[in-house]
Short mmCIF file of N, CA and C in Angstrom, two decimals:
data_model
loop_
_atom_site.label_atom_id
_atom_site.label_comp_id
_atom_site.label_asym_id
_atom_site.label_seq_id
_atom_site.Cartn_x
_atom_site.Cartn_y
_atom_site.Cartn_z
N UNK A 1 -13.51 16.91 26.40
CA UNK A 1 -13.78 17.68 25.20
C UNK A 1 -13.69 16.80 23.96
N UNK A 2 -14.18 17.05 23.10
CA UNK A 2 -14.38 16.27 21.81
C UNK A 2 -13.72 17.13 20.98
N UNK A 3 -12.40 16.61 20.40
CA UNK A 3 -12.04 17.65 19.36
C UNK A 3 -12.10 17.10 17.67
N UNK A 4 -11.99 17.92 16.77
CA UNK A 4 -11.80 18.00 15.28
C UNK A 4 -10.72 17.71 14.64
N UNK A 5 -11.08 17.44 13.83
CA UNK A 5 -9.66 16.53 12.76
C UNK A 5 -9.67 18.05 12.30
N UNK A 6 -8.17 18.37 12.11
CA UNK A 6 -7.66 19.43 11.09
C UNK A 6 -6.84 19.16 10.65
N UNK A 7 -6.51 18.98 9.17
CA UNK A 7 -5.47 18.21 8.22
C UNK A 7 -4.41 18.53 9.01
N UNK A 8 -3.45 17.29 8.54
CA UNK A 8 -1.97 17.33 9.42
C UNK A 8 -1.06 18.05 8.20
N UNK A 9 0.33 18.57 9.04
CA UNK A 9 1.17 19.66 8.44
C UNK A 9 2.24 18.43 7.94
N UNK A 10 2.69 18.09 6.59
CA UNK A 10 3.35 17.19 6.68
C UNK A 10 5.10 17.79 6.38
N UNK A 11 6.05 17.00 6.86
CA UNK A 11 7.07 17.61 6.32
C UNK A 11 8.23 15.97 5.25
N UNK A 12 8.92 16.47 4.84
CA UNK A 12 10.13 15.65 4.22
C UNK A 12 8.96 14.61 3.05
N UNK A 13 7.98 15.39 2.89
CA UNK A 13 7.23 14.56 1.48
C UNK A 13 7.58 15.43 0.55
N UNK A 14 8.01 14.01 -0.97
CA UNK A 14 8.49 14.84 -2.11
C UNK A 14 7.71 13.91 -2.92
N UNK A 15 7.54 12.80 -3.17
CA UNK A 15 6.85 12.29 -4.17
C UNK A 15 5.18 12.52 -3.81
N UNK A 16 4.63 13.17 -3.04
CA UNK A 16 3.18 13.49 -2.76
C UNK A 16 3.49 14.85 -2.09
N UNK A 17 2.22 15.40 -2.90
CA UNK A 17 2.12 16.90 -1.95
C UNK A 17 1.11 16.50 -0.41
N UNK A 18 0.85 17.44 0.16
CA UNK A 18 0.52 17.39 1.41
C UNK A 18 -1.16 17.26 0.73
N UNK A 19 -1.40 17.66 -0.19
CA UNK A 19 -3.54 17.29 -0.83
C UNK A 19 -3.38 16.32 -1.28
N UNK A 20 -1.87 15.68 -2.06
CA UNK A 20 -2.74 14.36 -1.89
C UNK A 20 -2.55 13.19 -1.45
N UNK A 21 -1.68 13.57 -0.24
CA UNK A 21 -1.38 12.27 1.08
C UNK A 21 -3.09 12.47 1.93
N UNK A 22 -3.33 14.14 2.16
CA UNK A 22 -4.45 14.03 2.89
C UNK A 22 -5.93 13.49 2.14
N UNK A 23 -5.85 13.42 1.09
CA UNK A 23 -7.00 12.78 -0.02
C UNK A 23 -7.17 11.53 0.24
N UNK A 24 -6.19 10.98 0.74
CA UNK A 24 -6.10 9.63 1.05
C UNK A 24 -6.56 8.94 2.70
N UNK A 25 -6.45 10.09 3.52
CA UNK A 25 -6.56 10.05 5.04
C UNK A 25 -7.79 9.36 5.07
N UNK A 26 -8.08 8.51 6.38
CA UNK A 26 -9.78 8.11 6.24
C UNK A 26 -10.41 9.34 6.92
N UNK A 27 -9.77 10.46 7.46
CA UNK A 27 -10.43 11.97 8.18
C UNK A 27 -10.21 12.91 6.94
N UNK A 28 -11.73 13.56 6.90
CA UNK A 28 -11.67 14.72 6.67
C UNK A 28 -11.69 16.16 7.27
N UNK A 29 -11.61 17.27 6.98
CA UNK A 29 -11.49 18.39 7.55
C UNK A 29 -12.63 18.72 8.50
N UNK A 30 -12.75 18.26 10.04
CA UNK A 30 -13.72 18.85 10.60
C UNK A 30 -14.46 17.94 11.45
N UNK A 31 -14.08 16.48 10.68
CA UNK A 31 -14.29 15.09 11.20
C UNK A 31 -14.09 15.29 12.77
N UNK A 32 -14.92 14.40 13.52
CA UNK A 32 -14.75 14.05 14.68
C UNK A 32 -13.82 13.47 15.03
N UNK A 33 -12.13 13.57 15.56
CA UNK A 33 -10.91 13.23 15.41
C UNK A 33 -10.92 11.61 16.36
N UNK A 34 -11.35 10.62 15.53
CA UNK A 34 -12.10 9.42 15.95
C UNK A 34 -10.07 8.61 16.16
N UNK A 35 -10.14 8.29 17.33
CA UNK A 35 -8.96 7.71 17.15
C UNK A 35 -8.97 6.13 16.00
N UNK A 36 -9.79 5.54 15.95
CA UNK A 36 -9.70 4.12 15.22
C UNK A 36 -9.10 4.81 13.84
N UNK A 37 -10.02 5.92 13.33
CA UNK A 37 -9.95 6.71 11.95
C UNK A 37 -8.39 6.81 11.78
N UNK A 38 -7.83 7.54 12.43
CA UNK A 38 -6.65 8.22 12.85
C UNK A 38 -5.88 7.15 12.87
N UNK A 39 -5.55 6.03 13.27
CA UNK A 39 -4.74 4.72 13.40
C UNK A 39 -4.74 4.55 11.79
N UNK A 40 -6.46 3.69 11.33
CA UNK A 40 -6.29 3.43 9.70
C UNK A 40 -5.97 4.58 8.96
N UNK A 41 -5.78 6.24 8.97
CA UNK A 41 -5.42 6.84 7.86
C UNK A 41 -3.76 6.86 7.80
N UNK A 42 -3.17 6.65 9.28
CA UNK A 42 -1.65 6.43 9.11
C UNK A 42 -1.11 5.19 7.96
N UNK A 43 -1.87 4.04 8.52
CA UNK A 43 -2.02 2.93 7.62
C UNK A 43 -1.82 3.65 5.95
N UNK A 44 -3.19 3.72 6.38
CA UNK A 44 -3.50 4.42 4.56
C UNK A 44 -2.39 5.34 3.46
N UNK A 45 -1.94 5.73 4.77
CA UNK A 45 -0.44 6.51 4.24
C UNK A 45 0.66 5.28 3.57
N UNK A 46 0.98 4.55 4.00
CA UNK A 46 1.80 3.30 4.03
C UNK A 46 1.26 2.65 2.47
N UNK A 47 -0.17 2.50 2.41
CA UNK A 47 -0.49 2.13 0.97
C UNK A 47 -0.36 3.48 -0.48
N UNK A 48 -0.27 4.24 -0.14
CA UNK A 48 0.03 5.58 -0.81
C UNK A 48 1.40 5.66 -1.50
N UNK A 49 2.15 5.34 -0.59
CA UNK A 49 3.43 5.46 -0.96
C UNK A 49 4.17 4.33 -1.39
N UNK A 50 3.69 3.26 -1.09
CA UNK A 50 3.56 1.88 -1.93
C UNK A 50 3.07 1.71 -3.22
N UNK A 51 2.05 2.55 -3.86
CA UNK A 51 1.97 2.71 -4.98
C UNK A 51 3.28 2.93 -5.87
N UNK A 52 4.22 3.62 -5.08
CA UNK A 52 5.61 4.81 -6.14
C UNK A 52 6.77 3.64 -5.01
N UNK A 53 6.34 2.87 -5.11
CA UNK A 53 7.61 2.16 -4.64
C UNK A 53 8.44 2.32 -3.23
N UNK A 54 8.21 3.30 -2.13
CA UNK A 54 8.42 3.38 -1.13
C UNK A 54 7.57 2.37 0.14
N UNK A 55 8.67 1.52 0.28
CA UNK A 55 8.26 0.21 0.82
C UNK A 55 8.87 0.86 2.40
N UNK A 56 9.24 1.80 2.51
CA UNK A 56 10.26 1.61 3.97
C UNK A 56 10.05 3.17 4.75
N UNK A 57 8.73 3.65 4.23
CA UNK A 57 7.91 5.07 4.76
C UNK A 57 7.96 4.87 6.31
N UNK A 58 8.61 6.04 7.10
CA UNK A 58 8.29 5.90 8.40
C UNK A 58 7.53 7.47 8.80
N UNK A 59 6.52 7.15 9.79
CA UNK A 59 5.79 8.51 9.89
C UNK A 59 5.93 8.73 11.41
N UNK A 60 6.21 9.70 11.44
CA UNK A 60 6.31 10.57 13.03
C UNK A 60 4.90 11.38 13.13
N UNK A 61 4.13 11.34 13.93
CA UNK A 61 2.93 11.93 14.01
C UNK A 61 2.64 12.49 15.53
N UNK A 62 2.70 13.82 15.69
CA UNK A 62 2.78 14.68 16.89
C UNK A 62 1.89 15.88 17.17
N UNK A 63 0.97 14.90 17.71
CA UNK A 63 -0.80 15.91 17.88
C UNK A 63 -0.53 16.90 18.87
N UNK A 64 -1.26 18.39 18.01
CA UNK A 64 -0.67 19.55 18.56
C UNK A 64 -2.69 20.13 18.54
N UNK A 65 -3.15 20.28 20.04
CA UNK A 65 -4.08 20.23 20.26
C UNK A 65 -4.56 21.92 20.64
N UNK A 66 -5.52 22.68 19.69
CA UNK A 66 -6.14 23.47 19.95
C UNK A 66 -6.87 23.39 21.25
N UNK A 67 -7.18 23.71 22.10
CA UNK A 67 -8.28 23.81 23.23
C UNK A 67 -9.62 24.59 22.90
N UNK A 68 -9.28 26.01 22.50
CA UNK A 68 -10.10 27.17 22.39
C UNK A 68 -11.16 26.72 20.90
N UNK A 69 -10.41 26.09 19.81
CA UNK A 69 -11.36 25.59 18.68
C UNK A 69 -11.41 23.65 18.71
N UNK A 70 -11.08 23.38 19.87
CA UNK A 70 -11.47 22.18 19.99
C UNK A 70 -10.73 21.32 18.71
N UNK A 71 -9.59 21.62 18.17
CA UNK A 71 -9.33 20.81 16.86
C UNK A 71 -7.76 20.23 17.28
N UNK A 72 -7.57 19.11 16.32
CA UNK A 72 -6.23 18.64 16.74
C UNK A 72 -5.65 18.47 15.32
N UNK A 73 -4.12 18.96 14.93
CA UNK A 73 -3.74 18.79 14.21
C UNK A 73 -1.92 18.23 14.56
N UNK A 74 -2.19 16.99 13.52
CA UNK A 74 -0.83 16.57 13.58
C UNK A 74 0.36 17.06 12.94
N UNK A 75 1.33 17.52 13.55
CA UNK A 75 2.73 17.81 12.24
C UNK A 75 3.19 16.21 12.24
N UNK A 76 3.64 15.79 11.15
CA UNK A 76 3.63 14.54 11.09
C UNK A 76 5.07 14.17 10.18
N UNK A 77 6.03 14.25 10.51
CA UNK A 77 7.67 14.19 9.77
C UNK A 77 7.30 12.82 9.41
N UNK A 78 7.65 13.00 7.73
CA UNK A 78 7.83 11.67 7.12
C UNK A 78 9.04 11.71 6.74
N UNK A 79 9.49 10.55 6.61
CA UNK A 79 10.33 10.07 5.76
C UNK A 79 9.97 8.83 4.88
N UNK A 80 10.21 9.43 2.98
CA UNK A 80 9.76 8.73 2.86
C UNK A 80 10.66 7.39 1.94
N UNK A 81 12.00 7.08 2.89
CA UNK A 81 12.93 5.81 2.18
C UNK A 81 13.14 6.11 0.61
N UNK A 82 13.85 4.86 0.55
CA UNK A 82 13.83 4.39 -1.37
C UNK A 82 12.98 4.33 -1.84
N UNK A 83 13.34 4.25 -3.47
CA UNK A 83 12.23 3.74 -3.87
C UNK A 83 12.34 2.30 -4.50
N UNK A 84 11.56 1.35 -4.54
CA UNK A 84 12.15 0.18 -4.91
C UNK A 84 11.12 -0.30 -6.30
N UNK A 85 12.03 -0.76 -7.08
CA UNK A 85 11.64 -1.33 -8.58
C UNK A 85 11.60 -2.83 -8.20
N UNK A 86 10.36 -3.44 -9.38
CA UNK A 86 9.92 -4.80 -9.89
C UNK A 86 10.97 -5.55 -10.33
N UNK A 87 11.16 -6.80 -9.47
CA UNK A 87 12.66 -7.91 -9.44
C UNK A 87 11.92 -8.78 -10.60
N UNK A 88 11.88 -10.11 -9.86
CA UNK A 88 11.48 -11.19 -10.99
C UNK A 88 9.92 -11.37 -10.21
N UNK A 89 8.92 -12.24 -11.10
CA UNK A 89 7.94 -12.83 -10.74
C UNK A 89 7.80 -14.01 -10.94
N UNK A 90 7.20 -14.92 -9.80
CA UNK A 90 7.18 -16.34 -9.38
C UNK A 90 5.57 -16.47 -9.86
N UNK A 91 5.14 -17.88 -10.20
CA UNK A 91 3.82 -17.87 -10.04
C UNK A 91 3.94 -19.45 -9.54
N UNK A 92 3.50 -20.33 -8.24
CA UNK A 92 3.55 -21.05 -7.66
C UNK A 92 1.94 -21.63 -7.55
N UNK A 93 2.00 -22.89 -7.76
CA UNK A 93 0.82 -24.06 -7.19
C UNK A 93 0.07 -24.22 -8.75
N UNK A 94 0.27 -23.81 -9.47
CA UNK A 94 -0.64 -23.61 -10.59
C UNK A 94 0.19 -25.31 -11.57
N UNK A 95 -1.18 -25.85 -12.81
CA UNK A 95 0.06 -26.54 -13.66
C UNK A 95 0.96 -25.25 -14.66
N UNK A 96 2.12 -26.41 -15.09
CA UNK A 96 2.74 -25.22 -15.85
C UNK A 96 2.31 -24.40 -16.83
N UNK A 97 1.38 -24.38 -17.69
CA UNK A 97 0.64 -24.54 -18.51
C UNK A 97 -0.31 -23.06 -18.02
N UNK A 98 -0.65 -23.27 -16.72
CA UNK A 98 -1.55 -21.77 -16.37
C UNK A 98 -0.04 -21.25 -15.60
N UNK A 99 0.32 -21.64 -14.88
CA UNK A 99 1.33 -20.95 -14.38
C UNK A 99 2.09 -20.09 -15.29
N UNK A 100 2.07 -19.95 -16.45
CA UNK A 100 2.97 -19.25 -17.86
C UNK A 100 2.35 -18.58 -18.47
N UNK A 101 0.70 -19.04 -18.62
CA UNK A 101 -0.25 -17.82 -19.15
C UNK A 101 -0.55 -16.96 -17.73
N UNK A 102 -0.46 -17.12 -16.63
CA UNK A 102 -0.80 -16.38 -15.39
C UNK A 102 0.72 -15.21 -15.53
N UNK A 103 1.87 -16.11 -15.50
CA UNK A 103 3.08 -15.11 -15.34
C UNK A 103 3.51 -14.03 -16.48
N UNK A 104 2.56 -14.86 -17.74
CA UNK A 104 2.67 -13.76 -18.87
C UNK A 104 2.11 -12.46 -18.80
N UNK A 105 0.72 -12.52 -18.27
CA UNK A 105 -0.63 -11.35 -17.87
C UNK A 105 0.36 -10.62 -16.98
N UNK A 106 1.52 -10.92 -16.44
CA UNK A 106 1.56 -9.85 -15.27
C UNK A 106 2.51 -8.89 -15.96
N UNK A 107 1.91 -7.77 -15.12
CA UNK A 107 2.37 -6.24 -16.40
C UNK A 107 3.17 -5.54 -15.77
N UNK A 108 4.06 -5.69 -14.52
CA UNK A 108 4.75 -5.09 -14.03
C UNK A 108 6.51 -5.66 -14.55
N UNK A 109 6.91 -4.70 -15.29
CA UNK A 109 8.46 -5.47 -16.13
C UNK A 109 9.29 -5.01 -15.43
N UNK A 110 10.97 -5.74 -15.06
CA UNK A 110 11.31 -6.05 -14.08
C UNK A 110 12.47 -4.72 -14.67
N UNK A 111 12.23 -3.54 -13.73
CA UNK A 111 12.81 -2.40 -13.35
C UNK A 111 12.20 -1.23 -13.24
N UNK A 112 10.97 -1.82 -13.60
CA UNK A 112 9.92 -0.24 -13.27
C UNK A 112 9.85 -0.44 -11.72
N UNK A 113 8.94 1.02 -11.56
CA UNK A 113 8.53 0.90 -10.18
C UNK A 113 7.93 0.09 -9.34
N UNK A 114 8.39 0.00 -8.36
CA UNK A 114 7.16 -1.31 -7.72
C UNK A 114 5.62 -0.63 -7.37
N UNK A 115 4.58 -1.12 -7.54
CA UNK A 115 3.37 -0.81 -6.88
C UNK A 115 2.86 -2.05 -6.13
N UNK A 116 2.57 -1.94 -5.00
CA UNK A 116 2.22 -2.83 -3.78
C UNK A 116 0.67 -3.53 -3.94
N UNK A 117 -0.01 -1.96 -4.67
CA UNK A 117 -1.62 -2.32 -5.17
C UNK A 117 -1.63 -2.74 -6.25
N UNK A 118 -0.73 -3.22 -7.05
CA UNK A 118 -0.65 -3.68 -8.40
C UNK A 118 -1.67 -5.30 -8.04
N UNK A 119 -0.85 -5.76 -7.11
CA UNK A 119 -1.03 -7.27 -6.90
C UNK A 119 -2.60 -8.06 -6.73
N UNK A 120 -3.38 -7.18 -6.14
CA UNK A 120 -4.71 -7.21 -5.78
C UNK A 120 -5.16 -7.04 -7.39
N UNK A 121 -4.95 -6.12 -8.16
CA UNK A 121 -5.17 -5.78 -9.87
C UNK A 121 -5.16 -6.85 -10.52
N UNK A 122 -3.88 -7.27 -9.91
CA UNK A 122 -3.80 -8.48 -11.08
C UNK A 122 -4.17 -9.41 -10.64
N UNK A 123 -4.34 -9.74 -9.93
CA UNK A 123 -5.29 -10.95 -8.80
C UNK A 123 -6.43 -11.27 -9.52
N UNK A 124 -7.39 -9.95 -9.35
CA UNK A 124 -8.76 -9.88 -9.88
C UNK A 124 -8.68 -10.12 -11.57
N UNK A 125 -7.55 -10.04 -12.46
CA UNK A 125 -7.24 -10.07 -13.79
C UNK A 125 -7.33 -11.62 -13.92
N UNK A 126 -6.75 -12.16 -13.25
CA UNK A 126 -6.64 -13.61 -13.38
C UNK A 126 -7.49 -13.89 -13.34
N UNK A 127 -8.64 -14.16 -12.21
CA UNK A 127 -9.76 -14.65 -11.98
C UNK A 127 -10.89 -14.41 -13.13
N UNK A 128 -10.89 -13.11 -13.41
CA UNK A 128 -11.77 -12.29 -14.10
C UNK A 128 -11.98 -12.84 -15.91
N UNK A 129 -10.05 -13.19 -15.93
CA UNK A 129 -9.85 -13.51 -17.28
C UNK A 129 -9.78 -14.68 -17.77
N UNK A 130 -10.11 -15.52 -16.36
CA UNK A 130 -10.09 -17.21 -17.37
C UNK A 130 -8.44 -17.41 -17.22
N UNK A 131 -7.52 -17.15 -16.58
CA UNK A 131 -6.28 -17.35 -17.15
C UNK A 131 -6.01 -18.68 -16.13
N UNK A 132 -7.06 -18.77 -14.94
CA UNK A 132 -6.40 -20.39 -14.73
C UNK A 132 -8.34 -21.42 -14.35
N UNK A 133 -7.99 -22.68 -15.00
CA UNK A 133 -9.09 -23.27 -15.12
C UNK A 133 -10.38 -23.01 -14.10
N UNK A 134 -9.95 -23.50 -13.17
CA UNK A 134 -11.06 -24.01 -11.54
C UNK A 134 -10.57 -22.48 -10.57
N UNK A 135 -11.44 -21.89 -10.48
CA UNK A 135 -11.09 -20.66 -9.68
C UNK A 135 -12.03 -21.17 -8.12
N UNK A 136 -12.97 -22.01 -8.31
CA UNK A 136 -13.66 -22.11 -7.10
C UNK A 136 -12.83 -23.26 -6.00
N UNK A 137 -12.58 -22.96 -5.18
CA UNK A 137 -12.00 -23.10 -3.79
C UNK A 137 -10.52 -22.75 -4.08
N UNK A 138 -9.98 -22.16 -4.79
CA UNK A 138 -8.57 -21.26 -4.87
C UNK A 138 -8.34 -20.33 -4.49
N UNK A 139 -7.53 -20.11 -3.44
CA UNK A 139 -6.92 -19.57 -2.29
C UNK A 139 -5.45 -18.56 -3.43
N UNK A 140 -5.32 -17.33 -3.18
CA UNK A 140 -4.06 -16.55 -3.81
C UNK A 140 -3.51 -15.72 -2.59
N UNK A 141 -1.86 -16.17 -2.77
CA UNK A 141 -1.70 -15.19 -1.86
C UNK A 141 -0.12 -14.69 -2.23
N UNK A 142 0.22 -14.09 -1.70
CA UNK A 142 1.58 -13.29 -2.56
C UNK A 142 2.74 -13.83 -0.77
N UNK A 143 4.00 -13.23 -1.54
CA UNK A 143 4.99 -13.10 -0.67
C UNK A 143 5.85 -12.51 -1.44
N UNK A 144 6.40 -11.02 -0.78
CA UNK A 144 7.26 -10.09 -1.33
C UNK A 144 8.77 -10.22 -0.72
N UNK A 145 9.81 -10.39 -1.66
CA UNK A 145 11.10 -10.29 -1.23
C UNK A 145 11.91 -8.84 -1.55
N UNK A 146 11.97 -8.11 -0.35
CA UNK A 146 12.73 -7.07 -0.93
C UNK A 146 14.39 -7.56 -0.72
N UNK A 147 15.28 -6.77 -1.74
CA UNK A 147 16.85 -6.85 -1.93
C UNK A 147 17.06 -5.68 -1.68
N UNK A 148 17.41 -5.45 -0.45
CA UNK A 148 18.02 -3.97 0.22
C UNK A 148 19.30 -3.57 -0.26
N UNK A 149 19.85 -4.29 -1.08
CA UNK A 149 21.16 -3.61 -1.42
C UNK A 149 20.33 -3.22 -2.82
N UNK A 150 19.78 -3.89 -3.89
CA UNK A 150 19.62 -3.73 -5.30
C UNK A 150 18.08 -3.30 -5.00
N UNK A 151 17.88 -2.86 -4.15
CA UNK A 151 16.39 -1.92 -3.74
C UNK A 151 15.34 -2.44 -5.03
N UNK A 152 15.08 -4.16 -5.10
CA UNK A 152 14.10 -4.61 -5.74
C UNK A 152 13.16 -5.26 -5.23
N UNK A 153 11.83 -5.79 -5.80
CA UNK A 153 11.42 -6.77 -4.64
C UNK A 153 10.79 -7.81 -6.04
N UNK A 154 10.80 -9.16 -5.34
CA UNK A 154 10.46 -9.95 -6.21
C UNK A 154 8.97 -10.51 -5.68
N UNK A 155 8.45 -10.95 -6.32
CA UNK A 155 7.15 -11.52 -5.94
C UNK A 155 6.57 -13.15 -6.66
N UNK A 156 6.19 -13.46 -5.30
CA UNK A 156 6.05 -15.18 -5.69
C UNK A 156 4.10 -15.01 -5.04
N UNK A 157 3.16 -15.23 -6.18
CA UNK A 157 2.12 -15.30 -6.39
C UNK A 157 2.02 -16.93 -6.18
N UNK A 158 1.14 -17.77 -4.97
CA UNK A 158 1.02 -18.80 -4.56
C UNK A 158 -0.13 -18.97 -4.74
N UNK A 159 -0.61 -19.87 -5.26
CA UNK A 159 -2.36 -20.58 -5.44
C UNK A 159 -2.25 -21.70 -4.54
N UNK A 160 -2.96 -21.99 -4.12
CA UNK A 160 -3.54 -23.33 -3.68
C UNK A 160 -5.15 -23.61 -2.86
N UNK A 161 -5.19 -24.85 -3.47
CA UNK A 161 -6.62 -25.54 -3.43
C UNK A 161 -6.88 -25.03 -1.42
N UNK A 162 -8.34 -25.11 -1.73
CA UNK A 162 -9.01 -24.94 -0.21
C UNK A 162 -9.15 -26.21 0.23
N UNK A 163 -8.62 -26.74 1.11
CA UNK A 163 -9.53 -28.04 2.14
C UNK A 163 -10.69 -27.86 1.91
#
């Protein structure tokens, strides 16, 4: 049998309602309940809640299968952890000179919330804005330190040249 995506029932979400964790799902209501889909919208959940600083989201997902309307819907217990705020920022491989106009541009100040998609933002800001000379064969890549006791995470933004 081929069954239907029918939005999942979520429970223990407080910083998202249940429209708009499912706004985010790669299934919509009615969708062909494609397992690949179903793998990336759990994912997709994980970037959602990374926006508001919940770095440590765990999802329980427990498909409860209609027969008679062919549809499957998950109750899906989240939990969704701390929330974790912006530590210090590193900017690595650059001269000092862009490395200071690069670390200045970055707009996340150290006790707001963390956002996970911030980094890709400001990625494209740099490039976009001239803030470091030679962008062609430059490689960016991040590494996040979270501090589980002081629930921060710091971030070290790494450039380096392509072979």
């Amino acid at each position: 049998l081929q069954y239907h995506w029918n939005d999942p029932v979520w429970s223990g979400n407080q910083a998202y309602s249940a429209q708009e964790i499912n706004a985010a799902l790669k299934l919509k209501q009615g969708d062909v309940a494609d397992s690949m889909k179903i793998e990336k919208s759990w994912v997709g959940v994980y970037g959602v809640y990374g926006k508001k600083g919940h770095l440590r989201v765990r999802l329980k997902p427990e498909p409860v299968f209609d027969d008679a309307r062919r549809l499957i819907t998950y109750q899906v217990a989240l939990t969704e952890g701390p929330q974790y705020r912006m530590g210090l920022v590193t900017i690595a491989g650059l001269p000092e000179d862009e490395a200071r106009r690069v670390k200045d541009a970055w707009g996340l100040k150290a006790g707001e919330v963390f956002n996970t998609s911030y980094i890709d933002v400001f990625l494209e800001k740099v490039v976009r804005g001239g803030l470091i000379r030679q962008t062609q064969g430059v490689r960016a890549g991040q590494e996040l330190k979270r501090d589980e006791q002081k629930l921060t995470v710091d971030v070290v933004v790494k450039f380096e040249r392509k072979p």
